[in-house]
Tab-separated table of C-alpha atoms in Angstrom:
chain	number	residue	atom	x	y	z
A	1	UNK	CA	-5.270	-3.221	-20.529
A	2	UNK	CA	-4.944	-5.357	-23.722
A	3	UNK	CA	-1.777	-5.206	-25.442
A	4	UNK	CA	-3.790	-3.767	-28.740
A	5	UNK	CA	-4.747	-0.681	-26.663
A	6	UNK	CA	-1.507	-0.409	-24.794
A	7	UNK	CA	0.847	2.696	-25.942
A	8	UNK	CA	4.304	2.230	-26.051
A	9	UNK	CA	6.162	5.267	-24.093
A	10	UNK	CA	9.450	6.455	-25.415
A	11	UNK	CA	12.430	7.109	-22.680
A	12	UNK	CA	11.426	10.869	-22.835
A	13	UNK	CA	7.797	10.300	-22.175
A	14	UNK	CA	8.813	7.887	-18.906
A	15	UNK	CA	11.311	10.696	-17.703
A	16	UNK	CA	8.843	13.302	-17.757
A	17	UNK	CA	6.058	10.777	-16.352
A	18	UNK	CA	8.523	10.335	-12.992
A	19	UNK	CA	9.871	14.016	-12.714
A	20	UNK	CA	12.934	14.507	-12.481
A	21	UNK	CA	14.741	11.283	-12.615
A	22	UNK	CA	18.082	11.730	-15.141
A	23	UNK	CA	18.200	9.416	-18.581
A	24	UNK	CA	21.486	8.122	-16.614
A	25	UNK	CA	19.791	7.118	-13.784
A	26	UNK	CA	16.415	5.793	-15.615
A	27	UNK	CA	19.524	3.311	-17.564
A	28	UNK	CA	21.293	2.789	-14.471
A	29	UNK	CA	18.240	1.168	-13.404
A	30	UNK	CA	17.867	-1.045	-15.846
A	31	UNK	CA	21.320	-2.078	-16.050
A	32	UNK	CA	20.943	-3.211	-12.141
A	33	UNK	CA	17.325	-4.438	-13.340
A	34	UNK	CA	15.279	-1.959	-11.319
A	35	UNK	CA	13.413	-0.814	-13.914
A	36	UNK	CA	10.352	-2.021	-16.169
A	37	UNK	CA	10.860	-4.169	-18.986
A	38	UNK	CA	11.127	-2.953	-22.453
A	39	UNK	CA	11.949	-3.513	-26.023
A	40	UNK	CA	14.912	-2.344	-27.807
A	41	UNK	CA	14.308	-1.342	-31.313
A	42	UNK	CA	16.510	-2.111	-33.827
A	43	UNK	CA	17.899	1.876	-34.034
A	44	UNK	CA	18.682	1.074	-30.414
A	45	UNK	CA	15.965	2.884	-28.617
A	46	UNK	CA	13.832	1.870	-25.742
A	47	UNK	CA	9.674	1.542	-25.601
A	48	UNK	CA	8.160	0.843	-22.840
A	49	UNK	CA	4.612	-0.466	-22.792
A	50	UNK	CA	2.575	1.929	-20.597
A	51	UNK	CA	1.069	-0.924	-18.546
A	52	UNK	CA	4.246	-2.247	-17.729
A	53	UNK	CA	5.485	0.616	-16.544
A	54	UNK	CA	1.975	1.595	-14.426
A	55	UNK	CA	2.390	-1.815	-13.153
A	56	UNK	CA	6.398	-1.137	-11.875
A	57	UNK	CA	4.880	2.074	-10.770
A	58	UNK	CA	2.706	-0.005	-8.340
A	59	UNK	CA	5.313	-2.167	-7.224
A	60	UNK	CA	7.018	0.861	-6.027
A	61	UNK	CA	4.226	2.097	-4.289
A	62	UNK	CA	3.616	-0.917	-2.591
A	63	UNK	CA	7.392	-1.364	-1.607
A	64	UNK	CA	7.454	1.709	0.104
């Protein structure tokens, strides 16, 4: 997926894509750098691009 199409997911939208996990734990994560890369916006909130976080989605699924 080209970056031009790509969405970019707000910390809501990746909460509700895993199901359950807590915004603590979703920042724990990336504090210990388990969790896909994003950008920080200059208000201080996170986007994620969708295909990086399909593609740490299939990391997961392939660690496990």
């Amino acid at each position: 997926m080209s970056k031009s199409r790509d969405q970019l997911m707000t910390v809501p939208e990746i909460l509700d894509e895993l199901g359950g996990v807590s915004r603590r734990t979703f920042y724990r994560w990336r504090e210990i750098g388990h969790a896909p890369q994003g950008l920080k916006l200059p208000n201080g909130e996170i986007r994620i691009w969708r295909s990086e976080f399909t593609a740490w989605l299939e990391t997961l699924r392939e660690a496990a």
